[in-house]
Tab-separated table of C-alpha atoms and ligand atoms in Angstrom:
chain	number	residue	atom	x	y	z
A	1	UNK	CA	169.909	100.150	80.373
A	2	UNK	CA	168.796	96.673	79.871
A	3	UNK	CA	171.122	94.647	81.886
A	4	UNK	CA	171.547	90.817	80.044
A	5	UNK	CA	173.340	88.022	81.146
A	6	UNK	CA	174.556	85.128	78.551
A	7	UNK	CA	173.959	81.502	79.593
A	8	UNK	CA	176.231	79.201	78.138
A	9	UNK	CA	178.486	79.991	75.402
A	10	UNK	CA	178.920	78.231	72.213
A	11	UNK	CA	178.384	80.091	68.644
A	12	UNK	CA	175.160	81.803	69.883
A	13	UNK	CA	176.549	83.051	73.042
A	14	UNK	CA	179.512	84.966	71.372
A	15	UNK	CA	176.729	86.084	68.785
A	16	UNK	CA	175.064	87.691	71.577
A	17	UNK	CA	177.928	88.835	73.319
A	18	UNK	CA	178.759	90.789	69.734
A	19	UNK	CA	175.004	91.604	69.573
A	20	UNK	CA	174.597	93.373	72.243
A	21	UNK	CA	178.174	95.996	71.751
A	22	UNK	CA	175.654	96.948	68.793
A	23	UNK	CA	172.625	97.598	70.714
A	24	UNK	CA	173.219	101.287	72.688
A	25	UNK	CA	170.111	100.335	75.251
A	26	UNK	CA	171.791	97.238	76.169
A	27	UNK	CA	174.336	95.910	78.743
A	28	UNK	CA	175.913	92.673	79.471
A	29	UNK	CA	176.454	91.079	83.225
A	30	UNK	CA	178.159	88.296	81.745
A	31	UNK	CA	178.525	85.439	80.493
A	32	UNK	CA	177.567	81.735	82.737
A	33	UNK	CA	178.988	78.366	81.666
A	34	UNK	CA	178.755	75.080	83.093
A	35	UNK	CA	182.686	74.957	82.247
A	36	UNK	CA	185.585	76.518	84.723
A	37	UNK	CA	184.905	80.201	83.467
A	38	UNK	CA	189.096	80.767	83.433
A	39	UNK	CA	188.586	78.020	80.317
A	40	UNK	CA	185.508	79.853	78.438
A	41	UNK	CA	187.327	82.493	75.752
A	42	UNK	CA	185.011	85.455	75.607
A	43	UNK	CA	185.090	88.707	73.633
A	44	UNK	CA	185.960	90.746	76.735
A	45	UNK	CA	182.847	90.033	79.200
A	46	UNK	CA	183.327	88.863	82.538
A	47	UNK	CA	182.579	84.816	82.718
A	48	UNK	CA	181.158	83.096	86.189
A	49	UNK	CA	180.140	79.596	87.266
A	50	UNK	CA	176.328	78.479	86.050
A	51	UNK	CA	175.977	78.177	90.163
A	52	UNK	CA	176.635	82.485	90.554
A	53	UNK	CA	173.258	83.028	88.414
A	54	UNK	CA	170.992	82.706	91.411
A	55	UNK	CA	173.110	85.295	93.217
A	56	UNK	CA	172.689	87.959	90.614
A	57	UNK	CA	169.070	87.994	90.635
A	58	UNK	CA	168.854	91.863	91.337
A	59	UNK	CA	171.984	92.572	88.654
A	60	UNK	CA	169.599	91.304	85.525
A	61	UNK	CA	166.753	91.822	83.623
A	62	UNK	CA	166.709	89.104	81.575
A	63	UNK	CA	168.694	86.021	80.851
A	64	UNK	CA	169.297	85.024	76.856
A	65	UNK	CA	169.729	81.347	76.983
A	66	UNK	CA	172.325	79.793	74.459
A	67	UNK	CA	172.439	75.994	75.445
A	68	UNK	CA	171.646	73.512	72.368
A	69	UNK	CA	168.180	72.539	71.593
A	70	UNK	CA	168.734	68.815	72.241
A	71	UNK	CA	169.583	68.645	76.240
A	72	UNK	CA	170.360	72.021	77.290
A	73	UNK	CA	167.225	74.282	77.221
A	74	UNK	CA	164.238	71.520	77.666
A	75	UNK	CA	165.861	71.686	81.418
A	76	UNK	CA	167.647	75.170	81.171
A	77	UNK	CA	164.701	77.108	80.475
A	78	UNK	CA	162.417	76.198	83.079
A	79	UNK	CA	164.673	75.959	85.739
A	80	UNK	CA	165.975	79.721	84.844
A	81	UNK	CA	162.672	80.785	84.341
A	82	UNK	CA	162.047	80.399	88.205
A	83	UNK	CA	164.395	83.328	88.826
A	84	UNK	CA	164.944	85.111	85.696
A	85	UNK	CA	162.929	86.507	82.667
A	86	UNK	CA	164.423	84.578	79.639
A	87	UNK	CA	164.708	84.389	76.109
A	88	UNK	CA	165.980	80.953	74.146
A	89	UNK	CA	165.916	79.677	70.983
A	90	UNK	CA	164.532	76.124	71.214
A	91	UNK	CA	164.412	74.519	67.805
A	92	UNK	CA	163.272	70.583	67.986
A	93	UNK	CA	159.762	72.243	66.138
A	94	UNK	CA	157.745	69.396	67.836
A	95	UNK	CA	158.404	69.183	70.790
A	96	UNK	CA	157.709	73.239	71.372
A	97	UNK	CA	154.224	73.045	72.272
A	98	UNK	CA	155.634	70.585	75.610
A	99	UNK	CA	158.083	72.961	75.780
A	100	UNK	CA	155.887	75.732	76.129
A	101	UNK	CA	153.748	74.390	78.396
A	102	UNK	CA	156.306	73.795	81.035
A	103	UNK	CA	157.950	77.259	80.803
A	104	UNK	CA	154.664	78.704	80.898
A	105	UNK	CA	153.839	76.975	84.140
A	106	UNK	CA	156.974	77.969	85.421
A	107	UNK	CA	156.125	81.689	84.414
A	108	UNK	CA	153.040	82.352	85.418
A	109	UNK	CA	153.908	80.630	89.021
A	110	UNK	CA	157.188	82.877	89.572
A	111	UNK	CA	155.944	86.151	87.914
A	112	UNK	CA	158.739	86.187	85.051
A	113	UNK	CA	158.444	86.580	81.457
A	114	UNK	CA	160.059	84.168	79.078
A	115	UNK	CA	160.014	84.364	74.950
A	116	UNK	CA	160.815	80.891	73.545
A	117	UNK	CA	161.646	79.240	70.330
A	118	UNK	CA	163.614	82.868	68.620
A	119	UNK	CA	165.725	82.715	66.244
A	120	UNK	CA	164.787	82.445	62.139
A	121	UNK	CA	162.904	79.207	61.860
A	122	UNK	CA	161.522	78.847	64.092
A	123	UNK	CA	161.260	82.691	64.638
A	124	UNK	CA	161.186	84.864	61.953
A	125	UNK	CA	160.557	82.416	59.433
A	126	UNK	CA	157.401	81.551	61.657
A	127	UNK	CA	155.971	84.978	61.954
A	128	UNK	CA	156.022	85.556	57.737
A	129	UNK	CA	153.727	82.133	57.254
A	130	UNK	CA	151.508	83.752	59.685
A	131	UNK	CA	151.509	86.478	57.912
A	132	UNK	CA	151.291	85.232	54.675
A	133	UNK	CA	148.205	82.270	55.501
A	134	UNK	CA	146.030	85.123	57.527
A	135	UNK	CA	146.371	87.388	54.546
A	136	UNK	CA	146.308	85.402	51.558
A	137	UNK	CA	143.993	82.376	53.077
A	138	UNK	CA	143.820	80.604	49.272
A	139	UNK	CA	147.036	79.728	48.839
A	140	UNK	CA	150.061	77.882	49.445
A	141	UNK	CA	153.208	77.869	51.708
A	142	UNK	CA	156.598	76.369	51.154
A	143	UNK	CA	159.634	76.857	53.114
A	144	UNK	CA	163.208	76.501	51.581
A	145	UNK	CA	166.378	75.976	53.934
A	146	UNK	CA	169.858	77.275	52.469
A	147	UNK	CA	172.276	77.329	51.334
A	148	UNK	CA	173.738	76.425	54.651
A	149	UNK	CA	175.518	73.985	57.007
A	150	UNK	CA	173.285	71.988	58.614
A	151	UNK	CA	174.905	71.435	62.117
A	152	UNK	CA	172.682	68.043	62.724
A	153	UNK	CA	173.167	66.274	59.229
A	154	UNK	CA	177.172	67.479	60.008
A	155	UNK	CA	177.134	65.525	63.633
A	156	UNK	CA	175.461	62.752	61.634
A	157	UNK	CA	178.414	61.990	58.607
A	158	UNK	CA	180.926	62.707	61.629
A	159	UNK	CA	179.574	59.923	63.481
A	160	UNK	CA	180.162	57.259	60.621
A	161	UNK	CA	182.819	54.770	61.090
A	162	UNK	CA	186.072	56.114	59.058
A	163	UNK	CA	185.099	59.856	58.873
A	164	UNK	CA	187.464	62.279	61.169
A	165	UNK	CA	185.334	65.377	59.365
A	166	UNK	CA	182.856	66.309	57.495
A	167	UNK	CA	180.394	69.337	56.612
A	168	UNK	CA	176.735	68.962	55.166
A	169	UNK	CA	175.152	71.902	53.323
A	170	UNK	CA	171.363	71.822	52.342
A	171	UNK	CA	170.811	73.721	48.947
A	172	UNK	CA	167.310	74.747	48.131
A	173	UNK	CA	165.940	72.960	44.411
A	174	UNK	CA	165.944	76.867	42.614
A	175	UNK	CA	164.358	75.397	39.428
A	176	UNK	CA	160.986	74.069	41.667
A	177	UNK	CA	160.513	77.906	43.322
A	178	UNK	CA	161.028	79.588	40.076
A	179	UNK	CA	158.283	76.744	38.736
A	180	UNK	CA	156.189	77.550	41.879
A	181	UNK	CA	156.972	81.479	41.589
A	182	UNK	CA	155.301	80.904	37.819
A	183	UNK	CA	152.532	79.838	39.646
A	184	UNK	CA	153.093	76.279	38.140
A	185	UNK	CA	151.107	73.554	40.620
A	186	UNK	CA	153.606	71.023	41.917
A	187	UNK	CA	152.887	68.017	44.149
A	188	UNK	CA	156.443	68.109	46.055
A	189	UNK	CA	157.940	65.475	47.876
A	190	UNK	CA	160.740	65.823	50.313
A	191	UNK	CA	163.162	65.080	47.238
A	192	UNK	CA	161.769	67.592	45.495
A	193	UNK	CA	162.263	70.910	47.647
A	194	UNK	CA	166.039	70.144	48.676
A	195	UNK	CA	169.177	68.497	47.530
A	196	UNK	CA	172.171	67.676	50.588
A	197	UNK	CA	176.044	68.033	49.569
A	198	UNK	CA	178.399	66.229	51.824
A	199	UNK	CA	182.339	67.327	52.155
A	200	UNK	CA	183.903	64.380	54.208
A	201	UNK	CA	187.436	63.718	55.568
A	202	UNK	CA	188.296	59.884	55.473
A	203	UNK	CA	190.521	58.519	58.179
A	204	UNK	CA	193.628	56.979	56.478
A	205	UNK	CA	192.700	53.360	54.796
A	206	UNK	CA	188.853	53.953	55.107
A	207	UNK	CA	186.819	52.519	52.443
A	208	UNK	CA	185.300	55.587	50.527
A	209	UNK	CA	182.930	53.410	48.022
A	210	UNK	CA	181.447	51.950	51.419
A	211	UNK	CA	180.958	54.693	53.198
A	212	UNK	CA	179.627	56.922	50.337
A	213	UNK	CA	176.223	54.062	50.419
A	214	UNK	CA	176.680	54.290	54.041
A	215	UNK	CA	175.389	58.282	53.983
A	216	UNK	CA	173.350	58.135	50.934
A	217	UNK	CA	171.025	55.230	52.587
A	218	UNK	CA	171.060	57.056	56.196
A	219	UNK	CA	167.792	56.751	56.956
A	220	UNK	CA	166.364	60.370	58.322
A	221	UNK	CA	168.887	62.127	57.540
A	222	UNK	CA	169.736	61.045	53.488
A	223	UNK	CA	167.769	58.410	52.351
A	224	UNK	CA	164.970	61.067	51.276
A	225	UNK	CA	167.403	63.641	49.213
A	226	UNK	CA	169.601	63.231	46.319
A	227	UNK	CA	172.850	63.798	48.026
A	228	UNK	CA	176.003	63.992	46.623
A	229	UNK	CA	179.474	63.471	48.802
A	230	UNK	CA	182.966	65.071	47.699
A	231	UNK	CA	186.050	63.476	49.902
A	232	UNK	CA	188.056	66.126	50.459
A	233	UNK	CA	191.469	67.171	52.867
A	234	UNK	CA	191.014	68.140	56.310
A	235	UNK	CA	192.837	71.265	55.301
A	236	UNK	CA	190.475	71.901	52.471
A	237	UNK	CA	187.603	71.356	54.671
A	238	UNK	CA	189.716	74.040	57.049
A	239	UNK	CA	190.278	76.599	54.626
A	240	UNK	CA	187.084	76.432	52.438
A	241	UNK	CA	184.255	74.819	54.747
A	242	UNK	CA	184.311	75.925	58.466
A	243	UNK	CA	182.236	79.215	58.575
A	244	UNK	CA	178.324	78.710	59.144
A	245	UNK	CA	176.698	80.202	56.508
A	246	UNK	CA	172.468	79.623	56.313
A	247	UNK	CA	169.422	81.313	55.027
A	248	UNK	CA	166.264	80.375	53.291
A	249	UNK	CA	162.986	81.844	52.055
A	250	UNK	CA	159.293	81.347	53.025
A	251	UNK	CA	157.694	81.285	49.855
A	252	UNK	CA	153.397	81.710	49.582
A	253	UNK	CA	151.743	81.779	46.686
A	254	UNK	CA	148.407	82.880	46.698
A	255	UNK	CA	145.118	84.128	44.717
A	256	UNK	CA	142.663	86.558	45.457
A	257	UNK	CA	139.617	87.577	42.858
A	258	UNK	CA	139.506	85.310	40.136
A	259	UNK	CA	142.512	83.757	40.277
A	260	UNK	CA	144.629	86.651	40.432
A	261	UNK	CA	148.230	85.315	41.371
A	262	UNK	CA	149.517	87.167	44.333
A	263	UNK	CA	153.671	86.434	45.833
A	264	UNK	CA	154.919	86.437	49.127
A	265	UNK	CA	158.609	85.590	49.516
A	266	UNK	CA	160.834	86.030	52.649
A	267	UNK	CA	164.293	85.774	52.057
A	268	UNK	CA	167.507	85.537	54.562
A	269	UNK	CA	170.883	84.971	53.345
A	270	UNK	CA	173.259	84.557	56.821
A	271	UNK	CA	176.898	84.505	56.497
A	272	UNK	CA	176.571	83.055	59.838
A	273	UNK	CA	173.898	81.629	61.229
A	274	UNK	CA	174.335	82.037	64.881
A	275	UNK	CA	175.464	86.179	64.417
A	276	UNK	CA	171.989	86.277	63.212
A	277	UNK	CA	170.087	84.271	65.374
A	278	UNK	CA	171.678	85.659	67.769
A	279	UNK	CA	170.484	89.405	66.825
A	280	UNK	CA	167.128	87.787	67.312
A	281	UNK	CA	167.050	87.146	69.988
A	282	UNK	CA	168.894	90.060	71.289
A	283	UNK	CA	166.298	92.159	70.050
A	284	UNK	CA	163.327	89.817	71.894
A	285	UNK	CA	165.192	90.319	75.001
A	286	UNK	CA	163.838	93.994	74.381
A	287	UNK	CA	160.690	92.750	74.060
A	288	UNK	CA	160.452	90.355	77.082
A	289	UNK	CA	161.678	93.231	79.684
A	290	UNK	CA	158.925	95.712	78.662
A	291	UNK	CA	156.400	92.015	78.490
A	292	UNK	CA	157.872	91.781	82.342
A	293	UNK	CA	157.371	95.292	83.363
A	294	UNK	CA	154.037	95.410	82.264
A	295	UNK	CA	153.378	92.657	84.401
A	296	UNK	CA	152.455	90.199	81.344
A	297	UNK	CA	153.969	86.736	83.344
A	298	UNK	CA	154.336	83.664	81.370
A	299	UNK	CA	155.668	82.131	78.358
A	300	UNK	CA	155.546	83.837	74.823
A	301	UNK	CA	156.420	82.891	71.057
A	302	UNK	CA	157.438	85.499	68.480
A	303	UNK	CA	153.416	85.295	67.748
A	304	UNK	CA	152.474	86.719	70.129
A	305	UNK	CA	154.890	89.673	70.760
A	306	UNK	CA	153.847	93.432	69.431
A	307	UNK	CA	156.497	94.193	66.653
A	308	UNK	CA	157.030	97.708	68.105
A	309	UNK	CA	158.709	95.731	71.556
A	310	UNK	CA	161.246	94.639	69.340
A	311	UNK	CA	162.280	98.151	68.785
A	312	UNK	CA	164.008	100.921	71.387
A	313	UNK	CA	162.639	103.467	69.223
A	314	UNK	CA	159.416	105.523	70.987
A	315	UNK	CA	156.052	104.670	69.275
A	316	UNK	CA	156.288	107.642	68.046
A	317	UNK	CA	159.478	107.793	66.364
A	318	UNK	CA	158.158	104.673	64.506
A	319	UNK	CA	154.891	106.066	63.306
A	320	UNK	CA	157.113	109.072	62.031
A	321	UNK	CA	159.919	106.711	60.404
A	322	UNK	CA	158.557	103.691	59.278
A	323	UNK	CA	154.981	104.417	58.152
B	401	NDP	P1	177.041	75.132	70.648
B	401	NDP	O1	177.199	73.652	70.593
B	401	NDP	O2	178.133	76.000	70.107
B	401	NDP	O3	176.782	75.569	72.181
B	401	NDP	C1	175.817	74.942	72.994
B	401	NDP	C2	176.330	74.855	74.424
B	401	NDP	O4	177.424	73.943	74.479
B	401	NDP	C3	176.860	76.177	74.961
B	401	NDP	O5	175.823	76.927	75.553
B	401	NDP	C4	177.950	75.767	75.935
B	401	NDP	O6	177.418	75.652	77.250
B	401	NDP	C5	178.385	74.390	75.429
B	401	NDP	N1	179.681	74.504	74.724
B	401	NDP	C6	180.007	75.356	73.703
B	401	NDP	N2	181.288	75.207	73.326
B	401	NDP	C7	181.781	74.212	74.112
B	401	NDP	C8	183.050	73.579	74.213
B	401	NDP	N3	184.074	73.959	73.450
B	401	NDP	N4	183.179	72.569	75.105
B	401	NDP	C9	182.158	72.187	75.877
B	401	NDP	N5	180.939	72.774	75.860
B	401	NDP	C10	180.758	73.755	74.983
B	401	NDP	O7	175.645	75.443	69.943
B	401	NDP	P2	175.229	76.778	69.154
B	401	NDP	O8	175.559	77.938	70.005
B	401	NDP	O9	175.765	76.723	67.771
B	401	NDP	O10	173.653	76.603	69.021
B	401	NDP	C11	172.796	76.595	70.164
B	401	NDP	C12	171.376	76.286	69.745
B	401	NDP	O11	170.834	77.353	68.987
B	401	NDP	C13	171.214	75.081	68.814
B	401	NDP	O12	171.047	73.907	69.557
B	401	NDP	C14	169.961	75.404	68.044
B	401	NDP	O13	168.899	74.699	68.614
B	401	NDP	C15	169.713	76.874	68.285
B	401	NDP	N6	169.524	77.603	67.016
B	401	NDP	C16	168.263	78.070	66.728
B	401	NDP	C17	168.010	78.736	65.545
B	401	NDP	C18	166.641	79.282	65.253
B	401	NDP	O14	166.452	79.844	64.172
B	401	NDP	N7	165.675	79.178	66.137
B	401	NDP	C19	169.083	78.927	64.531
B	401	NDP	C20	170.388	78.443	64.966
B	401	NDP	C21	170.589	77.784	66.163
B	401	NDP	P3	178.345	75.953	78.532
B	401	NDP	O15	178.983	77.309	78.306
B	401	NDP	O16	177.416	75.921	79.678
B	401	NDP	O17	179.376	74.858	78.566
């Protein structure tokens, strides 16, 4: 049995925590918060202080680290790393080569294994342009995001003066991949490839006219989309706009022999987007314990992992059943 333990628990946590009941090789320690544990509402596993970690060093194989991308993991993941094997899904897709590099260090000096940055983009979405530029080298990748709630354009319209609520989907521009699908060539701008719908609660006697130009002229975050905003109810927001849908599709079109027009598309369409990231990384955790027991120390990326460590079938079950 793989033997996991959950650090912090938000949306991804309890994903993992359902994960794992799913996965028959797996089994969970528990789940560590930097909140009283009697406070943290789990699905049935046992929750302990962030400080009872270093005690269980010899009751787990592998930590899956669910803090958020902005603060938690660039100082979670090394410092668990120390002790543990580990597994997060770090997301701010510049910063990961820094991030790397620290966790790496941290590795290789401690003799752990760690698989960073796992999840869907980056993740699996990462792993299918790799795919797609090594074998079709002539060509062209685009990535699409949505339809889905983007959790960082939401904390952005909930921050505005006047709003008590709000939800932000991104919705993919389906008329520019059918166009590039057609093998039309398009010179896209950021306006081009997505459009950004806004459903905001107003606090009573807010001014909807300015805050409507308030989001639309957001620089970063609206200013470079056509966006449209709906004012809505909190209880319509409740009822109609609080699950976290997401998806997308990697999309490369390439040629081979005289122009012949060749299609890679990816697709993923997540009723909720932390379930599924959280089966990713549920499944690397797989992967980094057989990384660790080979003795390969050191941070890792979806790149570089075999696909077959993903999997708790034998080698040989998977030549039989999947070639
Ligand atoms: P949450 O905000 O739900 O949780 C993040 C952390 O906040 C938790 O680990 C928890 O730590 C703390 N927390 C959660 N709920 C509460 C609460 N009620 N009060 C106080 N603290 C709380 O984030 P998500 O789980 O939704 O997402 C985590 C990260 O996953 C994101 O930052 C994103 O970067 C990444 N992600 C990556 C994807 C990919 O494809 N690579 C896709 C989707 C997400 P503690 O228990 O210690 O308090």
């Amino acid at each position: 049995m793989i033997k996991i333990a959950i650090v912090g628990y938000g949306n991804l946590g309890r994903g993992v925590e359902r994960s794992i009941k799913q996965n028959k090789d797996m089994e969970l320690v528990g789940v560590f918060t930097r909140r009283a544990p009697e406070t943290v509402q789990t699905e049935g596993a046992n929750a302990f202080t962030m400080d009872q970690l270093k005690h269980k060093k010899n009751e787990i194989d592998v930590c899956i680290l669910c803090g958020g991308s902005a603060t938690d993991l660039p100082t979670q993941t090394p410092e668990w790393t120390h002790l543990f094997n580990t597994i997060d899904s770090f997301d701010t897709h510049a910063k990961i080569p820094e991030h790397f590099a620290k966790v790496d260090q941290v590795a290789k000096e401690n003799q752990t294994t760690s698989i960073i940055s796992t999840g869907w983009d980056p993740g699996l979405f990462s792993l299918n342009r790799l795919y797609a530029q090594s074998i079709l080298p002539v060509g062209e990748t685009n990535t699409f995001w949505g339809k889905g709630v983007s959790q960082g354009h939401s904390d952005a319209l909930r921050r505005i003066d006047g709003v008590t609520d709000a939800v932000q989907y991104t919705i993919p521009n389906s008329e520019v991949i059918e166009k590039l699908k057609a093998g039309e060539q398009l010179n896209l701008s950021t306006r081009d490839k997505h459009f950004r719908e806004c459903f905001v609660v107003l606090e009573e006697g807010a001014n909807a006219e300015n805050i409507q130009e308030e989001i639309v002229s957001m620089p970063n975050y609206f200013a470079d989309y056509d966006t449209e905003v709906h004012f809505i109810s909190q209880a319509e927001l409740d009822q109609n706009h609080k699950k976290m849908p997401h998806g997308g599709t990697v999309l490369h079109i390439g040629t081979t022999h005289e122009n012949t027009k060749q299609v890679i598309e990816y697709n993923l369409q997540l009723e909720s987007n932390p379930e599924f990231t959280a089966s990713v990384l549920v499944a690397y955790a797989r992967a980094c314990v057989r990384l660790a027991k080979e003795k390969q120390f050191g941070a890792y990326t979806v790149l570089d992992i075999p696909p077959k460590y993903l999997s708790d079938r034998t080698d040989e079950e998977l030549r039989k059943e999947l070639l």
